[in-house]
């Protein structure tokens, strides 16, 4: 149980920190680069970001679910409608929203990058907006974790 808890917290916070860093620093920086540099960096970064963050997110879902089961908070389907279970479900939904916000921005950048004028006009705003949405959702997700940990529900 302690090992699973440790692994969950470790992988989840690394995923969260990386997601915020990529969302608030890397994409906005790329969005302000001159066209050709932006295309070159985006082409190399996109699969790496999607692969690494996606794998860590997958592990976080598994370890978070396993942690909820091992701790006894969610030991059967019925527990999913109790406050603890509902908070766990909310955490999964919020985390999926964070991931899909990142995925949507990557698709948007991929579209914009084909047209230099559109990229200059919209990429920076889209990147900052997406990063801030991810940060806000992540702070909410962390509040859910603290609520679970301190049994505030
Ligand atoms: C959807 C995915 C997630 C699920 C299902 C999940 C589930 C859980 C569960 C069941 C606990 C134990 C609560 C208890 O003590 O009873 C926990 C603790 C914790 N989780 Fe998550 N978690 C998820 C995502 C995350 C993310 C993304 C982060 C980082 C931002 C995170 C950070 C933490 C921390 C720091 C704790 C310890 C809280 C404390 O003991 O005060 N979790 N998580």
mmCIF file of C-alpha atoms and ligand atoms in Angstrom:
data_model
loop_
_atom_site.group_PDB
_atom_site.id
_atom_site.type_symbol
_atom_site.label_atom_id
_atom_site.label_comp_id
_atom_site.label_asym_id
_atom_site.label_seq_id
_atom_site.Cartn_x
_atom_site.Cartn_y
_atom_site.Cartn_z
ATOM 1 C CA UNK A 1 0.000 0.000 0.000
ATOM 2 C CA UNK A 2 2.769 2.493 0.958
ATOM 3 C CA UNK A 3 4.654 1.606 -2.239
ATOM 4 C CA UNK A 4 1.570 2.103 -4.430
ATOM 5 C CA UNK A 5 0.771 5.381 -2.644
ATOM 6 C CA UNK A 6 4.352 6.567 -3.168
ATOM 7 C CA UNK A 7 4.365 5.533 -6.842
ATOM 8 C CA UNK A 8 0.994 7.200 -7.412
ATOM 9 C CA UNK A 9 2.069 10.495 -5.846
ATOM 10 C CA UNK A 10 5.520 10.419 -7.529
ATOM 11 C CA UNK A 11 4.297 9.685 -11.070
ATOM 12 C CA UNK A 12 1.225 11.926 -10.745
ATOM 13 C CA UNK A 13 3.206 14.979 -9.601
ATOM 14 C CA UNK A 14 5.857 14.469 -12.292
ATOM 15 C CA UNK A 15 3.054 14.213 -14.897
ATOM 16 C CA UNK A 16 1.356 17.308 -13.452
ATOM 17 C CA UNK A 17 4.562 19.375 -13.324
ATOM 18 C CA UNK A 18 5.562 18.354 -16.848
ATOM 19 C CA UNK A 19 2.074 19.115 -18.169
ATOM 20 C CA UNK A 20 2.106 22.623 -16.672
ATOM 21 C CA UNK A 21 5.658 23.271 -17.886
ATOM 22 C CA UNK A 22 4.864 22.155 -21.437
ATOM 23 C CA UNK A 23 1.534 24.024 -21.385
ATOM 24 C CA UNK A 24 2.718 27.309 -19.873
ATOM 25 C CA UNK A 25 6.321 27.478 -21.128
ATOM 26 C CA UNK A 26 7.074 25.211 -24.110
ATOM 27 C CA UNK A 27 4.000 25.736 -26.359
ATOM 28 C CA UNK A 28 3.803 29.527 -25.742
ATOM 29 C CA UNK A 29 7.552 29.789 -26.518
ATOM 30 C CA UNK A 30 7.116 27.723 -29.701
ATOM 31 C CA UNK A 31 4.108 29.835 -30.695
ATOM 32 C CA UNK A 32 6.319 32.959 -30.748
ATOM 33 C CA UNK A 33 9.088 31.422 -32.863
ATOM 34 C CA UNK A 34 9.620 32.312 -36.523
ATOM 35 C CA UNK A 35 7.709 29.965 -38.859
ATOM 36 C CA UNK A 36 10.396 27.508 -39.970
ATOM 37 C CA UNK A 37 11.872 27.090 -36.492
ATOM 38 C CA UNK A 38 8.404 26.567 -35.051
ATOM 39 C CA UNK A 39 7.599 23.874 -37.636
ATOM 40 C CA UNK A 40 10.905 22.061 -36.992
ATOM 41 C CA UNK A 41 10.536 22.119 -33.210
ATOM 42 C CA UNK A 42 6.831 21.241 -33.259
ATOM 43 C CA UNK A 43 7.411 18.275 -35.578
ATOM 44 C CA UNK A 44 10.019 16.854 -33.202
ATOM 45 C CA UNK A 45 8.309 17.739 -29.932
ATOM 46 C CA UNK A 46 4.733 16.707 -30.663
ATOM 47 C CA UNK A 47 5.206 12.899 -30.624
ATOM 48 C CA UNK A 48 7.597 13.092 -27.662
ATOM 49 C CA UNK A 49 5.202 15.183 -25.555
ATOM 50 C CA UNK A 50 2.189 13.051 -26.506
ATOM 51 C CA UNK A 51 4.081 9.792 -25.850
ATOM 52 C CA UNK A 52 5.728 10.698 -22.548
ATOM 53 C CA UNK A 53 2.842 12.633 -21.002
ATOM 54 C CA UNK A 54 0.335 10.074 -22.316
ATOM 55 C CA UNK A 55 2.249 7.150 -20.766
ATOM 56 C CA UNK A 56 2.594 8.928 -17.416
ATOM 57 C CA UNK A 57 -1.105 9.788 -17.460
ATOM 58 C CA UNK A 58 -1.973 6.145 -18.160
ATOM 59 C CA UNK A 59 0.119 5.043 -15.169
ATOM 60 C CA UNK A 60 -1.479 7.723 -13.005
ATOM 61 C CA UNK A 61 -5.005 6.447 -13.812
ATOM 62 C CA UNK A 62 -3.941 2.880 -13.008
ATOM 63 C CA UNK A 63 -2.050 3.708 -9.807
ATOM 64 C CA UNK A 64 -4.733 6.172 -8.613
ATOM 65 C CA UNK A 65 -7.459 3.569 -9.159
ATOM 66 C CA UNK A 66 -5.349 0.879 -7.503
ATOM 67 C CA UNK A 67 -4.663 3.227 -4.561
ATOM 68 C CA UNK A 68 -8.407 3.867 -4.135
ATOM 69 C CA UNK A 69 -9.044 0.103 -4.116
ATOM 70 C CA UNK A 70 -6.137 -0.807 -1.796
ATOM 71 C CA UNK A 71 -7.061 1.934 0.683
ATOM 72 C CA UNK A 72 -10.593 0.525 0.861
ATOM 73 C CA UNK A 73 -12.196 3.767 -0.372
ATOM 74 C CA UNK A 74 -13.500 2.043 -3.504
ATOM 75 C CA UNK A 75 -13.661 -1.701 -2.911
ATOM 76 C CA UNK A 76 -16.732 -2.403 -5.095
ATOM 77 C CA UNK A 77 -18.992 -0.770 -7.706
ATOM 78 C CA UNK A 78 -21.393 0.451 -4.982
ATOM 79 C CA UNK A 79 -18.640 2.587 -3.438
ATOM 80 C CA UNK A 80 -18.505 4.677 -6.615
ATOM 81 C CA UNK A 81 -21.704 6.494 -5.599
ATOM 82 C CA UNK A 82 -20.434 7.310 -2.074
ATOM 83 C CA UNK A 83 -18.641 10.682 -1.576
ATOM 84 C CA UNK A 84 -15.163 9.071 -1.750
ATOM 85 C CA UNK A 85 -16.005 7.230 -4.978
ATOM 86 C CA UNK A 86 -17.596 10.292 -6.537
ATOM 87 C CA UNK A 87 -14.459 12.319 -5.800
ATOM 88 C CA UNK A 88 -12.321 9.613 -7.425
ATOM 89 C CA UNK A 89 -14.594 9.660 -10.519
ATOM 90 C CA UNK A 90 -14.402 13.471 -10.601
ATOM 91 C CA UNK A 91 -10.592 13.251 -10.457
ATOM 92 C CA UNK A 92 -10.598 10.900 -13.471
ATOM 93 C CA UNK A 93 -12.922 13.224 -15.425
ATOM 94 C CA UNK A 94 -10.856 16.343 -14.567
ATOM 95 C CA UNK A 95 -7.636 14.566 -15.534
ATOM 96 C CA UNK A 96 -9.175 13.510 -18.868
ATOM 97 C CA UNK A 97 -10.187 17.160 -19.425
ATOM 98 C CA UNK A 98 -6.591 18.278 -18.781
ATOM 99 C CA UNK A 99 -5.287 15.730 -21.274
ATOM 100 C CA UNK A 100 -7.854 16.584 -23.924
ATOM 101 C CA UNK A 101 -7.105 20.318 -23.536
ATOM 102 C CA UNK A 102 -3.442 19.539 -24.327
ATOM 103 C CA UNK A 103 -4.406 17.265 -27.230
ATOM 104 C CA UNK A 104 -6.731 19.906 -28.681
ATOM 105 C CA UNK A 105 -3.967 22.540 -28.568
ATOM 106 C CA UNK A 106 -1.512 20.194 -30.323
ATOM 107 C CA UNK A 107 -4.061 19.587 -33.105
ATOM 108 C CA UNK A 108 -4.786 23.325 -33.287
ATOM 109 C CA UNK A 109 -1.062 24.186 -33.545
ATOM 110 C CA UNK A 110 -0.671 21.514 -36.202
ATOM 111 C CA UNK A 111 -3.436 23.187 -38.239
ATOM 112 C CA UNK A 112 -2.148 26.739 -37.705
ATOM 113 C CA UNK A 113 1.423 25.851 -38.544
ATOM 114 C CA UNK A 114 0.389 25.142 -42.174
ATOM 115 C CA UNK A 115 -0.457 28.850 -42.664
ATOM 116 C CA UNK A 116 2.232 31.270 -41.383
ATOM 117 C CA UNK A 117 -0.148 34.275 -41.054
ATOM 118 C CA UNK A 118 -2.693 32.264 -39.059
ATOM 119 C CA UNK A 119 0.104 30.877 -36.869
ATOM 120 C CA UNK A 120 1.395 34.380 -36.023
ATOM 121 C CA UNK A 121 -2.139 35.684 -35.395
ATOM 122 C CA UNK A 122 -3.537 32.861 -33.234
ATOM 123 C CA UNK A 123 -0.915 30.420 -31.942
ATOM 124 C CA UNK A 124 0.348 32.425 -28.935
ATOM 125 C CA UNK A 125 -3.155 33.244 -27.666
ATOM 126 C CA UNK A 126 -4.342 29.656 -28.129
ATOM 127 C CA UNK A 127 -1.266 28.283 -26.330
ATOM 128 C CA UNK A 128 -1.561 30.620 -23.341
ATOM 129 C CA UNK A 129 -5.297 30.011 -23.010
ATOM 130 C CA UNK A 130 -4.818 26.259 -23.110
ATOM 131 C CA UNK A 131 -1.968 26.356 -20.542
ATOM 132 C CA UNK A 132 -4.026 28.452 -18.124
ATOM 133 C CA UNK A 133 -7.047 26.157 -18.456
ATOM 134 C CA UNK A 134 -4.812 23.166 -17.716
ATOM 135 C CA UNK A 135 -3.320 24.919 -14.672
ATOM 136 C CA UNK A 136 -6.771 25.784 -13.280
ATOM 137 C CA UNK A 137 -8.029 22.206 -13.788
ATOM 138 C CA UNK A 138 -4.877 20.812 -12.220
ATOM 139 C CA UNK A 139 -5.286 22.974 -9.112
ATOM 140 C CA UNK A 140 -8.835 21.609 -8.856
ATOM 141 C CA UNK A 141 -7.559 18.046 -9.211
ATOM 142 C CA UNK A 142 -4.989 18.640 -6.484
ATOM 143 C CA UNK A 143 -7.756 19.981 -4.218
ATOM 144 C CA UNK A 144 -9.648 16.707 -4.773
ATOM 145 C CA UNK A 145 -6.538 14.729 -3.767
ATOM 146 C CA UNK A 146 -6.118 16.778 -0.566
ATOM 147 C CA UNK A 147 -9.848 16.362 0.179
ATOM 148 C CA UNK A 148 -9.446 12.587 -0.166
ATOM 149 C CA UNK A 149 -6.223 12.521 1.870
ATOM 150 C CA UNK A 150 -7.616 14.592 4.755
ATOM 151 C CA UNK A 151 -11.080 12.933 4.554
ATOM 152 C CA UNK A 152 -12.761 16.352 4.199
ATOM 153 C CA UNK A 153 -15.726 14.910 2.230
HETATM 154 C C1 LIG B 1 -7.523 10.387 -12.110
HETATM 155 C C2 LIG B 1 -6.456 10.116 -11.547
HETATM 156 C C3 LIG B 1 -6.268 9.993 -10.058
HETATM 157 C C4 LIG B 1 -6.873 9.144 -9.160
HETATM 158 C C5 LIG B 1 -7.950 8.100 -9.444
HETATM 159 C C6 LIG B 1 -6.264 9.392 -7.870
HETATM 160 C C7 LIG B 1 -6.587 8.739 -6.696
HETATM 161 C C8 LIG B 1 -6.022 8.987 -5.471
HETATM 162 C C9 LIG B 1 -6.366 8.328 -4.227
HETATM 163 C C10 LIG B 1 -7.447 7.264 -4.098
HETATM 164 C C11 LIG B 1 -5.587 8.848 -3.251
HETATM 165 C C12 LIG B 1 -5.601 8.452 -1.775
HETATM 166 C C13 LIG B 1 -6.546 9.321 -0.965
HETATM 167 C C14 LIG B 1 -6.691 8.764 0.440
HETATM 168 O O1 LIG B 1 -5.821 9.032 1.289
HETATM 169 O O2 LIG B 1 -7.671 8.070 0.678
HETATM 170 C C15 LIG B 1 -4.721 9.833 -3.856
HETATM 171 C C16 LIG B 1 -3.803 10.596 -3.165
HETATM 172 C C17 LIG B 1 -3.026 11.557 -3.730
HETATM 173 N N1 LIG B 1 -2.979 11.912 -5.065
HETATM 174 FE FE1 LIG B 1 -4.136 11.144 -6.541
HETATM 175 N N2 LIG B 1 -5.326 10.381 -8.014
HETATM 176 C C18 LIG B 1 -5.306 10.781 -9.322
HETATM 177 C C19 LIG B 1 -4.528 11.775 -9.903
HETATM 178 C C20 LIG B 1 -3.611 12.532 -9.203
HETATM 179 C C21 LIG B 1 -2.848 13.611 -9.776
HETATM 180 C C22 LIG B 1 -2.889 14.046 -11.233
HETATM 181 C C23 LIG B 1 -2.064 14.124 -8.775
HETATM 182 C C24 LIG B 1 -1.066 15.234 -8.844
HETATM 183 C C25 LIG B 1 -1.375 16.405 -9.250
HETATM 184 C C26 LIG B 1 -2.353 13.373 -7.579
HETATM 185 C C27 LIG B 1 -1.753 13.593 -6.362
HETATM 186 C C28 LIG B 1 -2.076 12.936 -5.197
HETATM 187 C C29 LIG B 1 -1.503 13.251 -3.912
HETATM 188 C C30 LIG B 1 -0.452 14.323 -3.626
HETATM 189 C C31 LIG B 1 -2.105 12.396 -2.985
HETATM 190 C C32 LIG B 1 -1.853 12.343 -1.479
HETATM 191 C C33 LIG B 1 -2.946 13.202 -0.824
HETATM 192 C C34 LIG B 1 -2.844 13.178 0.704
HETATM 193 O O3 LIG B 1 -2.517 12.128 1.269
HETATM 194 O O4 LIG B 1 -3.126 14.227 1.312
HETATM 195 N N3 LIG B 1 -3.295 12.420 -7.880
HETATM 196 N N4 LIG B 1 -4.988 9.888 -5.205
#
